[in-house]
Short mmCIF file of C-alpha atoms and ligand atoms in Angstrom, two decimals:
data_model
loop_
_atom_site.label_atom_id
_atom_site.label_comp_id
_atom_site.label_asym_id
_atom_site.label_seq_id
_atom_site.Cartn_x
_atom_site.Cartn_y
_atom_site.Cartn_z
CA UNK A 240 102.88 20.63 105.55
CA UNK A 241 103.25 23.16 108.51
CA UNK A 242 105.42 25.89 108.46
CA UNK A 243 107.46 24.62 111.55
CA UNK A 244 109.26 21.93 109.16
CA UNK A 245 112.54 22.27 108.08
CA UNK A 246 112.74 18.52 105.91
CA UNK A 247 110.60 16.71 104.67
CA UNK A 248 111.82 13.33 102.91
CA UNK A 249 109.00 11.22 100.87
CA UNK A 250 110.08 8.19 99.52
CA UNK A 251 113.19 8.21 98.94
CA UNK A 252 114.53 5.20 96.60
CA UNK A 253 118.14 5.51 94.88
CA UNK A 254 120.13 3.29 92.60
CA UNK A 255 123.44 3.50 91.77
CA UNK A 256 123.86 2.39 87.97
CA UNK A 257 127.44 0.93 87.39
CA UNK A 258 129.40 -1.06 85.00
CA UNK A 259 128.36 -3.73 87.12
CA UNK A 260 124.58 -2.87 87.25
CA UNK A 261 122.68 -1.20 89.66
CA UNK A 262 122.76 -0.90 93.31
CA UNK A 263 120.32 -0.01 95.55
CA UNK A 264 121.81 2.14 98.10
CA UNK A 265 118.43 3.58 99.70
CA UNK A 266 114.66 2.40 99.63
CA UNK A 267 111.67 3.87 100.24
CA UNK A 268 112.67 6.27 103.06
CA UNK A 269 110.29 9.03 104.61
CA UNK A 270 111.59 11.58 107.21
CA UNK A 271 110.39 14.48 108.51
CA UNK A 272 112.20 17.22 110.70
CA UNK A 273 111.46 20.14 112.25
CA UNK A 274 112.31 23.75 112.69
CA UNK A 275 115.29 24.10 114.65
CA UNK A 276 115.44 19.91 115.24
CA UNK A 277 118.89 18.16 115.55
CA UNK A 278 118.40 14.91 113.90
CA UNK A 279 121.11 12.43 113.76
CA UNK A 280 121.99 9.38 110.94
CA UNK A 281 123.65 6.07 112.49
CA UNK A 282 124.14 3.18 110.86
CA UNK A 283 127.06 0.79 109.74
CA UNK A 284 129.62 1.68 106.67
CA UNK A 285 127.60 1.62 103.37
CA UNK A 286 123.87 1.76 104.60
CA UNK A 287 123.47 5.20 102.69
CA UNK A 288 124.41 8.24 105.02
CA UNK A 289 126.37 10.06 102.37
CA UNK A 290 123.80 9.78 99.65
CA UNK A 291 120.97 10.59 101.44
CA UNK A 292 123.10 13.89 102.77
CA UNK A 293 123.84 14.66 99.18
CA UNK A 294 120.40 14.15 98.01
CA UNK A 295 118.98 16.53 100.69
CA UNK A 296 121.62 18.32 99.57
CA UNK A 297 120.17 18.42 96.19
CA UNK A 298 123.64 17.38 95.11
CA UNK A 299 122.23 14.03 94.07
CA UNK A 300 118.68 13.75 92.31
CA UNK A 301 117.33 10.59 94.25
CA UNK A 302 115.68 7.85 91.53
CA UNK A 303 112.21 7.95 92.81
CA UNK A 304 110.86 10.51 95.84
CA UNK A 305 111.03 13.98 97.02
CA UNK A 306 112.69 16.44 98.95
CA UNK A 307 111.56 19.75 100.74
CA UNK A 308 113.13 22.22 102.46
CA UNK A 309 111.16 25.14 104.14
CA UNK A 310 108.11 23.71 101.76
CA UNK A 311 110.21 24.03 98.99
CA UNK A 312 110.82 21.34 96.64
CA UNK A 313 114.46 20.83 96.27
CA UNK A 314 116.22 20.20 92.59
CA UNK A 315 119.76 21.33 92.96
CA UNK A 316 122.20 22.62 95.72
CA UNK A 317 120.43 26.31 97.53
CA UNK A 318 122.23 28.34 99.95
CA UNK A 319 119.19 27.47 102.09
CA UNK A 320 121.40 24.23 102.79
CA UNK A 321 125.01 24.61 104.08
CA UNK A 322 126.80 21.15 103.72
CA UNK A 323 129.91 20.44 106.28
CA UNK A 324 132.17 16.99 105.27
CA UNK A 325 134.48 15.89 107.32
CA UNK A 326 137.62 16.93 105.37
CA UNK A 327 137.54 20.67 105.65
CA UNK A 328 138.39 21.61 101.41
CA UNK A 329 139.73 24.79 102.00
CA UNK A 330 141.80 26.37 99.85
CA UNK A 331 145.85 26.27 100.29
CA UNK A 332 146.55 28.93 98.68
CA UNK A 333 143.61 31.15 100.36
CA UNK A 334 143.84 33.07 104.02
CA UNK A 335 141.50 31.79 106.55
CA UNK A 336 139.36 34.57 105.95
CA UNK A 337 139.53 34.11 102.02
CA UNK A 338 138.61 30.78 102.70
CA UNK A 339 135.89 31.92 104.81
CA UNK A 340 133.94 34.00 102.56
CA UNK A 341 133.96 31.64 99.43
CA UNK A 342 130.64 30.75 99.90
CA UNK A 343 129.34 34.13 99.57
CA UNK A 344 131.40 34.79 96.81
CA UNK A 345 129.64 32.04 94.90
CA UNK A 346 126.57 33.57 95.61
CA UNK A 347 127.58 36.72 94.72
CA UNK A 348 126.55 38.31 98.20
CA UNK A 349 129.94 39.11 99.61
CA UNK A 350 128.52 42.67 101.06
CA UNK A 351 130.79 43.90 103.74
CA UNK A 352 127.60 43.84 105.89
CA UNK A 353 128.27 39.93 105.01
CA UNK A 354 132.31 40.23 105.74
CA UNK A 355 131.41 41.30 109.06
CA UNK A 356 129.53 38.42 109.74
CA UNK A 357 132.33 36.31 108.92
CA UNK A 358 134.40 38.06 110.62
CA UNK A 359 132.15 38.19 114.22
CA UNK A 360 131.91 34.37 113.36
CA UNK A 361 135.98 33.66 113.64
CA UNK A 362 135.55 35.52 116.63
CA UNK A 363 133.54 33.66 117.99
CA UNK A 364 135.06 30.88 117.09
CA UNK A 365 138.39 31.32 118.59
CA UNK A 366 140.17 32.12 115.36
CA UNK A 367 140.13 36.01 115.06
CA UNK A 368 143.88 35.96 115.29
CA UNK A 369 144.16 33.23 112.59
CA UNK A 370 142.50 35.44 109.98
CA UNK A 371 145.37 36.06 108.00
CA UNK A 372 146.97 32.95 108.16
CA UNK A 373 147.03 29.81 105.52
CA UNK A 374 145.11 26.29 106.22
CA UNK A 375 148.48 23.99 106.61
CA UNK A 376 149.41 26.78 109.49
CA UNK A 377 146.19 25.94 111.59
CA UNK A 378 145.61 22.59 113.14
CA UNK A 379 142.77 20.35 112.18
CA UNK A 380 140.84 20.85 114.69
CA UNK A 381 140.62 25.00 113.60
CA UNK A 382 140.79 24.10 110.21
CA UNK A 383 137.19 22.38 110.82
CA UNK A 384 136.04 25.27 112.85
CA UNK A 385 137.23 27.46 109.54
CA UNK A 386 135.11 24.75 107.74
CA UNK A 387 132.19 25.64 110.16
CA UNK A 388 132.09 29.44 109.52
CA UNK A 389 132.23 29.20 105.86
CA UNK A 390 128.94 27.41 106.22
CA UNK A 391 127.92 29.23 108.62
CA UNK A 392 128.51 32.59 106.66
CA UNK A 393 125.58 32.03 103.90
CA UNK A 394 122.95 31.44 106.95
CA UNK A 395 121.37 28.52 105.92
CA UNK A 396 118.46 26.87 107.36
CA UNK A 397 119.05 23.60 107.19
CA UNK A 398 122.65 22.27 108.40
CA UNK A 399 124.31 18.63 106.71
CA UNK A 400 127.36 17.42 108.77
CA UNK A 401 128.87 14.65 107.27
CA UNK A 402 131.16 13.22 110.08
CA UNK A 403 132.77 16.67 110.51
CA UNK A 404 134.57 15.13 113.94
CA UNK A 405 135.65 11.92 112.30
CA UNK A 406 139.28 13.28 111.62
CA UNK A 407 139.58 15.11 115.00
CA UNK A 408 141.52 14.01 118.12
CA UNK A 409 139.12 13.14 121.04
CA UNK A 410 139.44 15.89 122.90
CA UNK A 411 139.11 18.49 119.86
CA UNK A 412 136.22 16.07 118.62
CA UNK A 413 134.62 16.42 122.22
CA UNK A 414 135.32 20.55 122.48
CA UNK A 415 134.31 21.08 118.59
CA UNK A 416 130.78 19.09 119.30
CA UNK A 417 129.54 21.53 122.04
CA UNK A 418 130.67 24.40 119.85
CA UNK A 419 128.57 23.02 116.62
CA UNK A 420 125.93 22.16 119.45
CA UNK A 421 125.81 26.01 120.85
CA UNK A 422 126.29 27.59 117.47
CA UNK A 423 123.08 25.91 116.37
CA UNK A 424 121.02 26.22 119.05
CA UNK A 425 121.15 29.81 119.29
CA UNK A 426 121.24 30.71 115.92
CA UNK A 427 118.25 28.73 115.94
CA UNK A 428 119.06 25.77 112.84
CA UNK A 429 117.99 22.72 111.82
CA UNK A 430 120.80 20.52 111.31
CA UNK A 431 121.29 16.68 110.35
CA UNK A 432 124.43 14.83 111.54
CA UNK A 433 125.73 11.88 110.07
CA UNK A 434 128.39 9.83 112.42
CA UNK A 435 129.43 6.67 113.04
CA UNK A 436 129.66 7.45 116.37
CA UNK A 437 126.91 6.44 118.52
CA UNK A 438 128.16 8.17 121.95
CA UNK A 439 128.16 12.05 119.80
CA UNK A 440 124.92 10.70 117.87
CA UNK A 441 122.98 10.32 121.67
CA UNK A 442 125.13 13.93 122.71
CA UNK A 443 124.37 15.99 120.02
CA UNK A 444 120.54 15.05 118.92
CA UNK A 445 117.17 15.75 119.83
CA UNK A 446 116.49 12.62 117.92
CA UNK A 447 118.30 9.77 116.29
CA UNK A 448 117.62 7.32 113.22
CA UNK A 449 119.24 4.30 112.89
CA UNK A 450 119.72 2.85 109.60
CA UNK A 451 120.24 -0.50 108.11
CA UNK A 452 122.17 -1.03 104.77
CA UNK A 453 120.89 -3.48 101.73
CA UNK A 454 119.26 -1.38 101.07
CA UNK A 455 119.77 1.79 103.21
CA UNK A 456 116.70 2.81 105.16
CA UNK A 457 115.17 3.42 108.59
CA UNK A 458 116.00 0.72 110.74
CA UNK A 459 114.65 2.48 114.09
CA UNK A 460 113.65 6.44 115.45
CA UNK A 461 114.82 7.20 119.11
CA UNK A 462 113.36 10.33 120.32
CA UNK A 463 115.88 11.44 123.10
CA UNK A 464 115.04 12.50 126.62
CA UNK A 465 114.72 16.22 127.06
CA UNK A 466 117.53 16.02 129.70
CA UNK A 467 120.05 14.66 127.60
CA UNK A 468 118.56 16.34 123.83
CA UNK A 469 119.07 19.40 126.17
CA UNK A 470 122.62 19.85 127.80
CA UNK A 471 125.68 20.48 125.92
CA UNK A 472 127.45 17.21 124.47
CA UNK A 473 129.96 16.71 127.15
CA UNK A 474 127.53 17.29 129.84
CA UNK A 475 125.01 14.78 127.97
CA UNK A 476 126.87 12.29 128.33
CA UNK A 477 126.64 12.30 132.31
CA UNK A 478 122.76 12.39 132.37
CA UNK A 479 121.13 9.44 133.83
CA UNK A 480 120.29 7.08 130.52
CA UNK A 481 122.69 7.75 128.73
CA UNK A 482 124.20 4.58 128.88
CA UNK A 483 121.41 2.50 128.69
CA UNK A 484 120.63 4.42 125.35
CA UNK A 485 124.15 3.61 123.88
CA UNK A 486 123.75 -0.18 124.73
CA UNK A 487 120.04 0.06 123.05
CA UNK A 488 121.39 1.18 119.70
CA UNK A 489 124.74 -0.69 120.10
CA UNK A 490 122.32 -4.04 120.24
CA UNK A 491 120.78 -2.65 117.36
CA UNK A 492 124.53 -2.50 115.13
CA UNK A 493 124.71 -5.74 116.51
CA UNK A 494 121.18 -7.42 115.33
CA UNK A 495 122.14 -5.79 111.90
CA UNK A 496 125.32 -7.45 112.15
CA UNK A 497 124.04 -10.74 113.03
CA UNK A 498 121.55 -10.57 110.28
CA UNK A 499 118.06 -9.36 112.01
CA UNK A 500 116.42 -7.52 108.97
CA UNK A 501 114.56 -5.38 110.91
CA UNK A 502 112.73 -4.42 108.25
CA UNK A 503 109.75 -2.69 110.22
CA UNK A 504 110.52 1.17 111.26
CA UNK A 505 109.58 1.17 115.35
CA UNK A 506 109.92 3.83 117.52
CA UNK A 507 111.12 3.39 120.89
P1 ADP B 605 127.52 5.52 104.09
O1 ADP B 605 127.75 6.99 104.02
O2 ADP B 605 126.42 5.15 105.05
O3 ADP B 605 128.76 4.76 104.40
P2 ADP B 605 127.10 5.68 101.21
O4 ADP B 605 125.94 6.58 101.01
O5 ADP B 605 128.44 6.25 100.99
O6 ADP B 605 127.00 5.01 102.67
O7 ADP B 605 126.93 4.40 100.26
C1 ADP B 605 125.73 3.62 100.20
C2 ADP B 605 125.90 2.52 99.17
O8 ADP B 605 125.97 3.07 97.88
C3 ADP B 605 127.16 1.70 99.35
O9 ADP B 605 126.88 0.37 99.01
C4 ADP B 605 128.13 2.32 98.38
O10 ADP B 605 129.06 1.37 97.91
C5 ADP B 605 127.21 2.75 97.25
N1 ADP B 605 127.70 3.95 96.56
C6 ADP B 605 128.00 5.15 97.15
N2 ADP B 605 128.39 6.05 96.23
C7 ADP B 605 128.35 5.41 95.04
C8 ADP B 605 128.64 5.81 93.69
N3 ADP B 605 129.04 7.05 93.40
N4 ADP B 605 128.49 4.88 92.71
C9 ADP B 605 128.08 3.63 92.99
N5 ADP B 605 127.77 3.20 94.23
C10 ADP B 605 127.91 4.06 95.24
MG1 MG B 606 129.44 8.21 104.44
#
């Protein structure tokens, strides 16, 4: 394994055991990403996003396969790995700042070297003058850039979204993707997105897998063109090929729909 990669996934199988039996949510998947990559997870409702999130996560052990992050096997939840979801869970009865900082509380590394950080962070993100404020006062499009800091303020490596836009307006969806966009490309992270949303999924990657459900696994990679993987999310969306790139992995929800099996991983 070199030292440029950030995630490496080998063979990933998980059941689900229920009073019903068990489920197969996710078979014999291998990924690998790189250093400062932007991968991105499509597929329909139920094909296995969330649990493979939570087992990179180390959140969930998976039933067969391993994970590595940085070359390092994972077997629990590491402040290496900063997990976003796409309800924010902060804290009520906590300030914005409070809120912000929980993460390094956990840790026990809440340094005021580390409340600075924080605190440059919510500047940066627009929300230095909401520092003292509670969640229900902020809207939810700040609420998720509140979400984003607290992440943000352990420095991890490796970056899960979980369809952090999903419960955003468009516009604030739209504003909050070139902000995730920027924040990790210069503070240099790996991140994996999971969205239903193929339009952000083309935006926001370098690189996108699409997954089929029954069980969950790769369906198809798409490396993207430099000249959309480059520009910020809004802008992407105006480079040349864009379009055709939506309608290739829209036809691809559809042949999953329409019951192609597409069992073989291509790349295209
Ligand atoms: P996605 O995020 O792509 O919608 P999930 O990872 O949430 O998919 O779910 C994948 C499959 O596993 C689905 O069939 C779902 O019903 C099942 N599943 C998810 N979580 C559990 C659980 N805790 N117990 C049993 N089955 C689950
Ligand atoms: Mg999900």
């Amino acid at each position: 394994m070199s030292t440029s990669t950030a995630l490496e996934l080998k063979r990933i199988s998980h059941f689900y055991v229920n009073d019903g039996g068990a489920a197969l949510a996710l078979q014999n998947l291998s990924l690998t990403v790189e250093q400062g990559e932007f991968v991105s997870l499509v597929g329909p409702s139920g094909c296995g996003k969330t649990t493979l999130l939570s087992i990179i996560a180390g959140i969930i052990l998976p039933t067969e396969g391993s994970v590595q992050v940085s070359g390092h096997r994972v077997f629990g939840p590491s402040p290496k790995v900063g997990y976003m979801l796409q309800q924010d869970y902060l804290f009520p009865w906590r300030t914005i700042e409070e809120n912000a900082v929980i993460g390094l509380e956990l840790n026990g590394t809440l340094t005021k070297e580390n409340r600075e950080y924080v605190l440059h962070l919510l500047n940066q993100f627009g929300l230095g003058a909401q520092k003292g404020k509670y969640p229900t006062e902020l809207s939810g499009g700040m609420r998720q850039r509140v979400a984003l800091v607290r992440t943000m303020a352990v420095k991890p490596d490796l970056l899960l979204l979980d369809e952090p836009f999903s419960a955003l307006d468009y516009q604030t969806k739209l504003q909050l993707e070139d902000l995730v966009f920027e924040t990790m490309k210069s503070h240099g992270k790996t991140a994996v997105l999971v969205t239903h949303d193929i339009s952000e999924a083309i935006a926001m990657s370098d690189r996108l897998i699409v997954m089929a459900p029954n069980p969950g696994r790769i369906r198809k990679e798409i490396v993207l063109p430099d000249s959309i993987a480059r520009s910020m999310p809004l802008r992407a969306r105006e480079q040349e090929g864009f379009l055709q790139l939506f309608h290739d992995v829209w036809n691809e929800f559809d042949a999953m729909e329409s019951g192609g099996a597409g069992n073989a991983v291509t790349t295209g």
